[in-house]
Amino acid sequence: MSLKGKKWTIVLIAVVLLVIDQAIKFYVKLHYSYGQGFEMFGSSRWAQILFIENNGMAFGMQLGGIAGKIILSSLRVVLIGILIWYINRIVNRGRAPWGVVIGFTLVLVGAVGNMIDSAFYGLIFSESTYGTVATMVPFGEGYAPFLQGKVVDMFYFPMVHWTWPEWMPWVGGEQFEFFRPIFNFADSCITCGVIYMILFQRKYFARKEEEKKQG
């Protein structure tokens, strides 16, 4: 494949994944009130769509307050810029395996997908509350200013539940649930990209590290 063909393929993959991410989020935001959802496979409680929103990072992690939100959004912009630069660099050099390029592209898609929520959802949606489904509003009349919107999450897989025995120190009697975090398609792209590169592209990164040591 030519260099131009590779770049267009990467752009196509990124655009398709971003459209999927945003389509899911728009659907959930416009059809469910906060905390509402459904079981994905009939009565299978271990796989659910459960609509929540968060102010922060992947899997519901957060930085507090308006300042934290602005800092996080700024870091996302920097990360996105670095990823675009790096992907373009390794594609131009032609030395990185295609899997590495795709892995970084998945991470880029995840970062951009959640950045769109933070930057624009507060401008175009009314607020989602318990019992109230959001609507689209004229641009700028939404629930939050630019860069202070909330990230839409919906995938919930509480596959394992148990109560720790009372005799166990620190956790005795407490409830345990796996997998507790609620996440979105963009989070999945980041996770899959990182795990794929760790499991299957270690030789490339080991070689790059060796090249750095040699000069």
PDB file of C-alpha atoms in Angstrom:
ATOM      1  CA  MET A   1       0.000   0.000   0.000  1.00  0.00           C
ATOM      2  CA  SER A   2       1.277   3.463  -0.874  1.00  0.00           C
ATOM      3  CA  LEU A   3       2.006   6.079   1.773  1.00  0.00           C
ATOM      4  CA  LYS A   4      -1.027   8.080   0.689  1.00  0.00           C
ATOM      5  CA  GLY A   5      -3.168   4.941   0.786  1.00  0.00           C
ATOM      6  CA  LYS A   6      -2.023   4.151   4.332  1.00  0.00           C
ATOM      7  CA  LYS A   7      -2.864   7.652   5.524  1.00  0.00           C
ATOM      8  CA  TRP A   8      -6.339   7.561   3.988  1.00  0.00           C
ATOM      9  CA  THR A   9      -6.929   4.129   5.513  1.00  0.00           C
ATOM     10  CA  ILE A  10      -6.011   5.470   8.951  1.00  0.00           C
ATOM     11  CA  VAL A  11      -8.302   8.473   8.470  1.00  0.00           C
ATOM     12  CA  LEU A  12     -11.145   6.197   7.354  1.00  0.00           C
ATOM     13  CA  ILE A  13     -10.738   3.889  10.350  1.00  0.00           C
ATOM     14  CA  ALA A  14     -10.649   6.849  12.729  1.00  0.00           C
ATOM     15  CA  VAL A  15     -13.711   8.502  11.190  1.00  0.00           C
ATOM     16  CA  VAL A  16     -15.769   5.299  11.219  1.00  0.00           C
ATOM     17  CA  LEU A  17     -14.940   4.605  14.873  1.00  0.00           C
ATOM     18  CA  LEU A  18     -15.677   8.203  15.856  1.00  0.00           C
ATOM     19  CA  VAL A  19     -19.047   8.060  14.093  1.00  0.00           C
ATOM     20  CA  ILE A  20     -19.887   4.843  15.972  1.00  0.00           C
ATOM     21  CA  ASP A  21     -18.850   6.417  19.286  1.00  0.00           C
ATOM     22  CA  GLN A  22     -20.866   9.576  18.749  1.00  0.00           C
ATOM     23  CA  ALA A  23     -23.907   7.741  17.344  1.00  0.00           C
ATOM     24  CA  ILE A  24     -24.105   5.579  20.475  1.00  0.00           C
ATOM     25  CA  LYS A  25     -23.714   8.587  22.759  1.00  0.00           C
ATOM     26  CA  PHE A  26     -26.310  10.671  20.885  1.00  0.00           C
ATOM     27  CA  TYR A  27     -28.796   7.806  20.995  1.00  0.00           C
ATOM     28  CA  VAL A  28     -28.357   7.196  24.718  1.00  0.00           C
ATOM     29  CA  LYS A  29     -28.355  10.900  25.589  1.00  0.00           C
ATOM     30  CA  LEU A  30     -31.564  11.564  23.615  1.00  0.00           C
ATOM     31  CA  HIS A  31     -33.505   8.437  24.632  1.00  0.00           C
ATOM     32  CA  TYR A  32     -32.717   7.799  28.305  1.00  0.00           C
ATOM     33  CA  SER A  33     -32.840   9.845  31.473  1.00  0.00           C
ATOM     34  CA  TYR A  34     -29.876   9.780  33.809  1.00  0.00           C
ATOM     35  CA  GLY A  35     -29.527   6.365  35.464  1.00  0.00           C
ATOM     36  CA  GLN A  36     -31.930   4.699  33.023  1.00  0.00           C
ATOM     37  CA  GLY A  37     -31.093   1.828  30.698  1.00  0.00           C
ATOM     38  CA  PHE A  38     -31.825  -1.781  29.872  1.00  0.00           C
ATOM     39  CA  GLU A  39     -30.368  -5.282  30.042  1.00  0.00           C
ATOM     40  CA  MET A  40     -28.595  -6.039  26.790  1.00  0.00           C
ATOM     41  CA  PHE A  41     -29.470  -9.726  26.551  1.00  0.00           C
ATOM     42  CA  GLY A  42     -32.933 -10.076  27.991  1.00  0.00           C
ATOM     43  CA  SER A  43     -32.644 -10.844  31.686  1.00  0.00           C
ATOM     44  CA  SER A  44     -28.839 -10.975  31.713  1.00  0.00           C
ATOM     45  CA  ARG A  45     -28.037  -8.443  34.432  1.00  0.00           C
ATOM     46  CA  TRP A  46     -24.312  -8.860  33.821  1.00  0.00           C
ATOM     47  CA  ALA A  47     -24.487  -6.886  30.547  1.00  0.00           C
ATOM     48  CA  GLN A  48     -26.366  -3.585  30.653  1.00  0.00           C
ATOM     49  CA  ILE A  49     -26.771  -0.226  28.999  1.00  0.00           C
ATOM     50  CA  LEU A  50     -26.871   2.197  31.921  1.00  0.00           C
ATOM     51  CA  PHE A  51     -26.712   5.900  31.103  1.00  0.00           C
ATOM     52  CA  ILE A  52     -24.519   8.039  33.328  1.00  0.00           C
ATOM     53  CA  GLU A  53     -22.233  11.012  32.753  1.00  0.00           C
ATOM     54  CA  ASN A  54     -18.882  11.926  34.246  1.00  0.00           C
ATOM     55  CA  ASN A  55     -16.755  15.048  34.392  1.00  0.00           C
ATOM     56  CA  GLY A  56     -13.448  13.358  33.840  1.00  0.00           C
ATOM     57  CA  MET A  57     -11.347  10.625  32.378  1.00  0.00           C
ATOM     58  CA  ALA A  58     -11.920   7.118  31.112  1.00  0.00           C
ATOM     59  CA  PHE A  59     -14.033   4.718  33.202  1.00  0.00           C
ATOM     60  CA  GLY A  60     -15.476   7.528  35.317  1.00  0.00           C
ATOM     61  CA  MET A  61     -12.236   8.788  36.897  1.00  0.00           C
ATOM     62  CA  GLN A  62     -12.385  12.518  37.561  1.00  0.00           C
ATOM     63  CA  LEU A  63     -10.507  15.706  38.333  1.00  0.00           C
ATOM     64  CA  GLY A  64     -12.583  17.899  40.599  1.00  0.00           C
ATOM     65  CA  GLY A  65     -14.184  21.245  39.894  1.00  0.00           C
ATOM     66  CA  ILE A  66     -14.186  23.607  36.941  1.00  0.00           C
ATOM     67  CA  ALA A  67     -10.409  24.041  37.121  1.00  0.00           C
ATOM     68  CA  GLY A  68      -9.903  20.275  37.024  1.00  0.00           C
ATOM     69  CA  LYS A  69     -12.243  20.019  34.045  1.00  0.00           C
ATOM     70  CA  ILE A  70     -10.354  22.699  32.111  1.00  0.00           C
ATOM     71  CA  ILE A  71      -6.998  21.118  32.979  1.00  0.00           C
ATOM     72  CA  LEU A  72      -8.220  17.710  31.830  1.00  0.00           C
ATOM     73  CA  SER A  73      -9.603  19.116  28.576  1.00  0.00           C
ATOM     74  CA  SER A  74      -6.317  20.938  27.930  1.00  0.00           C
ATOM     75  CA  LEU A  75      -4.373  17.725  28.541  1.00  0.00           C
ATOM     76  CA  ARG A  76      -6.646  15.930  26.093  1.00  0.00           C
ATOM     77  CA  VAL A  77      -5.922  18.558  23.429  1.00  0.00           C
ATOM     78  CA  VAL A  78      -2.173  18.162  23.993  1.00  0.00           C
ATOM     79  CA  LEU A  79      -2.446  14.361  23.891  1.00  0.00           C
ATOM     80  CA  ILE A  80      -4.463  14.472  20.674  1.00  0.00           C
ATOM     81  CA  GLY A  81      -1.878  16.762  19.063  1.00  0.00           C
ATOM     82  CA  ILE A  82       0.993  14.478  20.112  1.00  0.00           C
ATOM     83  CA  LEU A  83      -0.801  11.360  18.848  1.00  0.00           C
ATOM     84  CA  ILE A  84      -1.572  12.920  15.466  1.00  0.00           C
ATOM     85  CA  TRP A  85       2.048  14.036  15.124  1.00  0.00           C
ATOM     86  CA  TYR A  86       3.425  10.642  16.180  1.00  0.00           C
ATOM     87  CA  ILE A  87       1.119   8.593  13.969  1.00  0.00           C
ATOM     88  CA  ASN A  88       2.001  10.769  10.975  1.00  0.00           C
ATOM     89  CA  ARG A  89       5.690  10.409  11.819  1.00  0.00           C
ATOM     90  CA  ILE A  90       5.767   6.615  12.060  1.00  0.00           C
ATOM     91  CA  VAL A  91       3.646   6.255   8.916  1.00  0.00           C
ATOM     92  CA  ASN A  92       5.974   8.550   6.952  1.00  0.00           C
ATOM     93  CA  ARG A  93       9.021   6.607   8.119  1.00  0.00           C
ATOM     94  CA  GLY A  94       7.385   3.313   7.185  1.00  0.00           C
ATOM     95  CA  ARG A  95       9.243   1.330   9.847  1.00  0.00           C
ATOM     96  CA  ALA A  96       6.453   0.662  12.315  1.00  0.00           C
ATOM     97  CA  PRO A  97       4.281  -2.454  11.981  1.00  0.00           C
ATOM     98  CA  TRP A  98       0.744  -1.764  10.801  1.00  0.00           C
ATOM     99  CA  GLY A  99      -0.528  -3.037  14.155  1.00  0.00           C
ATOM    100  CA  VAL A 100       1.341  -0.273  16.006  1.00  0.00           C
ATOM    101  CA  VAL A 101      -0.193   2.350  13.732  1.00  0.00           C
ATOM    102  CA  ILE A 102      -3.684   0.937  14.323  1.00  0.00           C
ATOM    103  CA  GLY A 103      -3.050   0.710  18.058  1.00  0.00           C
ATOM    104  CA  PHE A 104      -2.130   4.386  18.302  1.00  0.00           C
ATOM    105  CA  THR A 105      -5.050   5.268  16.042  1.00  0.00           C
ATOM    106  CA  LEU A 106      -7.435   3.545  18.467  1.00  0.00           C
ATOM    107  CA  VAL A 107      -6.000   5.554  21.354  1.00  0.00           C
ATOM    108  CA  LEU A 108      -6.383   8.733  19.278  1.00  0.00           C
ATOM    109  CA  VAL A 109     -10.005   7.907  18.475  1.00  0.00           C
ATOM    110  CA  GLY A 110     -10.774   7.379  22.152  1.00  0.00           C
ATOM    111  CA  ALA A 111      -9.195  10.671  23.143  1.00  0.00           C
ATOM    112  CA  VAL A 112     -10.989  12.596  20.399  1.00  0.00           C
ATOM    113  CA  GLY A 113     -14.317  10.891  21.115  1.00  0.00           C
ATOM    114  CA  ASN A 114     -14.330  11.915  24.773  1.00  0.00           C
ATOM    115  CA  MET A 115     -12.945  15.346  23.913  1.00  0.00           C
ATOM    116  CA  ILE A 116     -15.967  15.984  21.692  1.00  0.00           C
ATOM    117  CA  ASP A 117     -18.249  15.285  24.670  1.00  0.00           C
ATOM    118  CA  SER A 118     -16.321  17.642  26.936  1.00  0.00           C
ATOM    119  CA  ALA A 119     -16.032  20.421  24.383  1.00  0.00           C
ATOM    120  CA  PHE A 120     -19.458  20.442  22.759  1.00  0.00           C
ATOM    121  CA  TYR A 121     -22.117  18.397  24.572  1.00  0.00           C
ATOM    122  CA  GLY A 122     -22.666  21.142  27.129  1.00  0.00           C
ATOM    123  CA  LEU A 123     -23.360  23.540  24.262  1.00  0.00           C
ATOM    124  CA  ILE A 124     -25.846  21.438  22.288  1.00  0.00           C
ATOM    125  CA  PHE A 125     -27.764  19.372  24.878  1.00  0.00           C
ATOM    126  CA  SER A 126     -30.020  20.228  27.773  1.00  0.00           C
ATOM    127  CA  GLU A 127     -29.083  18.592  31.044  1.00  0.00           C
ATOM    128  CA  SER A 128     -29.928  14.937  31.679  1.00  0.00           C
ATOM    129  CA  THR A 129     -31.485  14.294  35.084  1.00  0.00           C
ATOM    130  CA  TYR A 130     -33.206  11.433  36.838  1.00  0.00           C
ATOM    131  CA  GLY A 131     -36.570  11.181  35.088  1.00  0.00           C
ATOM    132  CA  THR A 132     -35.777  13.775  32.397  1.00  0.00           C
ATOM    133  CA  VAL A 133     -34.428  12.926  28.946  1.00  0.00           C
ATOM    134  CA  ALA A 134     -32.164  15.551  27.384  1.00  0.00           C
ATOM    135  CA  THR A 135     -32.995  17.350  24.157  1.00  0.00           C
ATOM    136  CA  MET A 136     -30.865  19.122  21.584  1.00  0.00           C
ATOM    137  CA  VAL A 137     -30.921  22.906  21.961  1.00  0.00           C
ATOM    138  CA  PRO A 138     -29.649  25.821  19.844  1.00  0.00           C
ATOM    139  CA  PHE A 139     -25.857  25.957  19.896  1.00  0.00           C
ATOM    140  CA  GLY A 140     -24.591  27.641  23.039  1.00  0.00           C
ATOM    141  CA  GLU A 141     -27.822  27.266  25.013  1.00  0.00           C
ATOM    142  CA  GLY A 142     -27.009  23.924  26.615  1.00  0.00           C
ATOM    143  CA  TYR A 143     -26.225  22.941  30.171  1.00  0.00           C
ATOM    144  CA  ALA A 144     -22.525  23.933  30.281  1.00  0.00           C
ATOM    145  CA  PRO A 145     -19.943  26.242  28.652  1.00  0.00           C
ATOM    146  CA  PHE A 146     -17.300  25.165  26.125  1.00  0.00           C
ATOM    147  CA  LEU A 147     -14.917  22.492  27.488  1.00  0.00           C
ATOM    148  CA  GLN A 148     -17.113  21.860  30.531  1.00  0.00           C
ATOM    149  CA  GLY A 149     -19.510  19.292  29.127  1.00  0.00           C
ATOM    150  CA  LYS A 150     -19.876  15.818  30.594  1.00  0.00           C
ATOM    151  CA  VAL A 151     -18.721  12.578  29.007  1.00  0.00           C
ATOM    152  CA  VAL A 152     -21.530  10.111  28.233  1.00  0.00           C
ATOM    153  CA  ASP A 153     -21.004   6.555  29.510  1.00  0.00           C
ATOM    154  CA  MET A 154     -23.302   3.581  29.064  1.00  0.00           C
ATOM    155  CA  PHE A 155     -21.636   0.127  29.005  1.00  0.00           C
ATOM    156  CA  TYR A 156     -21.957  -1.691  32.327  1.00  0.00           C
ATOM    157  CA  PHE A 157     -20.833  -5.283  32.904  1.00  0.00           C
ATOM    158  CA  PRO A 158     -21.346  -6.271  36.574  1.00  0.00           C
ATOM    159  CA  MET A 159     -20.418  -9.889  35.906  1.00  0.00           C
ATOM    160  CA  VAL A 160     -19.374 -10.965  39.405  1.00  0.00           C
ATOM    161  CA  HIS A 161     -20.899 -10.086  42.783  1.00  0.00           C
ATOM    162  CA  TRP A 162     -19.987 -11.277  46.220  1.00  0.00           C
ATOM    163  CA  THR A 163     -19.724 -10.188  49.841  1.00  0.00           C
ATOM    164  CA  TRP A 164     -16.345 -10.476  51.503  1.00  0.00           C
ATOM    165  CA  PRO A 165     -16.390 -12.770  54.583  1.00  0.00           C
ATOM    166  CA  GLU A 166     -16.728 -10.888  57.865  1.00  0.00           C
ATOM    167  CA  TRP A 167     -13.463 -12.327  59.173  1.00  0.00           C
ATOM    168  CA  MET A 168     -11.366 -10.718  56.452  1.00  0.00           C
ATOM    169  CA  PRO A 169      -9.461  -7.599  57.594  1.00  0.00           C
ATOM    170  CA  TRP A 170     -10.321  -4.204  56.014  1.00  0.00           C
ATOM    171  CA  VAL A 171     -12.874  -5.559  53.519  1.00  0.00           C
ATOM    172  CA  GLY A 172     -14.937  -7.932  55.672  1.00  0.00           C
ATOM    173  CA  GLY A 173     -18.671  -7.604  55.011  1.00  0.00           C
ATOM    174  CA  GLU A 174     -18.203  -5.235  52.075  1.00  0.00           C
ATOM    175  CA  GLN A 175     -19.710  -5.809  48.645  1.00  0.00           C
ATOM    176  CA  PHE A 176     -17.446  -6.585  45.695  1.00  0.00           C
ATOM    177  CA  GLU A 177     -18.460  -6.151  42.086  1.00  0.00           C
ATOM    178  CA  PHE A 178     -16.562  -6.904  38.894  1.00  0.00           C
ATOM    179  CA  PHE A 179     -16.635  -5.063  36.514  1.00  0.00           C
ATOM    180  CA  ARG A 180     -17.783  -1.907  38.342  1.00  0.00           C
ATOM    181  CA  PRO A 181     -16.781   1.001  36.019  1.00  0.00           C
ATOM    182  CA  ILE A 182     -19.303   2.212  33.430  1.00  0.00           C
ATOM    183  CA  PHE A 183     -17.604   3.186  30.183  1.00  0.00           C
ATOM    184  CA  ASN A 184     -18.209   4.140  26.564  1.00  0.00           C
ATOM    185  CA  PHE A 185     -17.046   3.128  23.098  1.00  0.00           C
ATOM    186  CA  ALA A 186     -14.210   5.687  23.132  1.00  0.00           C
ATOM    187  CA  ASP A 187     -12.880   4.210  26.391  1.00  0.00           C
ATOM    188  CA  SER A 188     -12.992   0.783  24.748  1.00  0.00           C
ATOM    189  CA  CYS A 189     -10.931   2.045  21.809  1.00  0.00           C
ATOM    190  CA  ILE A 190      -8.235   3.351  24.169  1.00  0.00           C
ATOM    191  CA  THR A 191      -8.182   0.132  26.191  1.00  0.00           C
ATOM    192  CA  CYS A 192      -8.101  -2.151  23.142  1.00  0.00           C
ATOM    193  CA  GLY A 193      -5.364  -0.092  21.490  1.00  0.00           C
ATOM    194  CA  VAL A 194      -3.135  -0.136  24.571  1.00  0.00           C
ATOM    195  CA  ILE A 195      -3.698  -3.816  25.401  1.00  0.00           C
ATOM    196  CA  TYR A 196      -3.128  -4.853  21.782  1.00  0.00           C
ATOM    197  CA  MET A 197       0.211  -3.032  21.633  1.00  0.00           C
ATOM    198  CA  ILE A 198       1.320  -4.419  25.001  1.00  0.00           C
ATOM    199  CA  LEU A 199       0.446  -8.007  24.059  1.00  0.00           C
ATOM    200  CA  PHE A 200       1.367  -8.143  20.386  1.00  0.00           C
ATOM    201  CA  GLN A 201       3.733  -5.290  19.590  1.00  0.00           C
ATOM    202  CA  ARG A 202       6.268  -5.545  22.405  1.00  0.00           C
ATOM    203  CA  LYS A 203       9.088  -6.361  20.003  1.00  0.00           C
ATOM    204  CA  TYR A 204       8.655  -3.049  18.218  1.00  0.00           C
ATOM    205  CA  PHE A 205       8.847  -1.012  21.424  1.00  0.00           C
ATOM    206  CA  ALA A 206      11.736  -3.127  22.728  1.00  0.00           C
ATOM    207  CA  ARG A 207      13.610  -2.446  19.479  1.00  0.00           C
ATOM    208  CA  LYS A 208      12.914   1.283  19.748  1.00  0.00           C
ATOM    209  CA  GLU A 209      14.231   1.287  23.318  1.00  0.00           C
ATOM    210  CA  GLU A 210      17.373  -0.550  22.230  1.00  0.00           C
ATOM    211  CA  GLU A 211      17.924   1.966  19.435  1.00  0.00           C
ATOM    212  CA  LYS A 212      17.700   4.811  21.951  1.00  0.00           C
ATOM    213  CA  LYS A 213      20.310   3.158  24.191  1.00  0.00           C
ATOM    214  CA  GLN A 214      22.675   2.694  21.259  1.00  0.00           C
ATOM    215  CA  GLY A 215      22.588   6.316  20.402  1.00  0.00           C
TER     216      GLY A 215
END
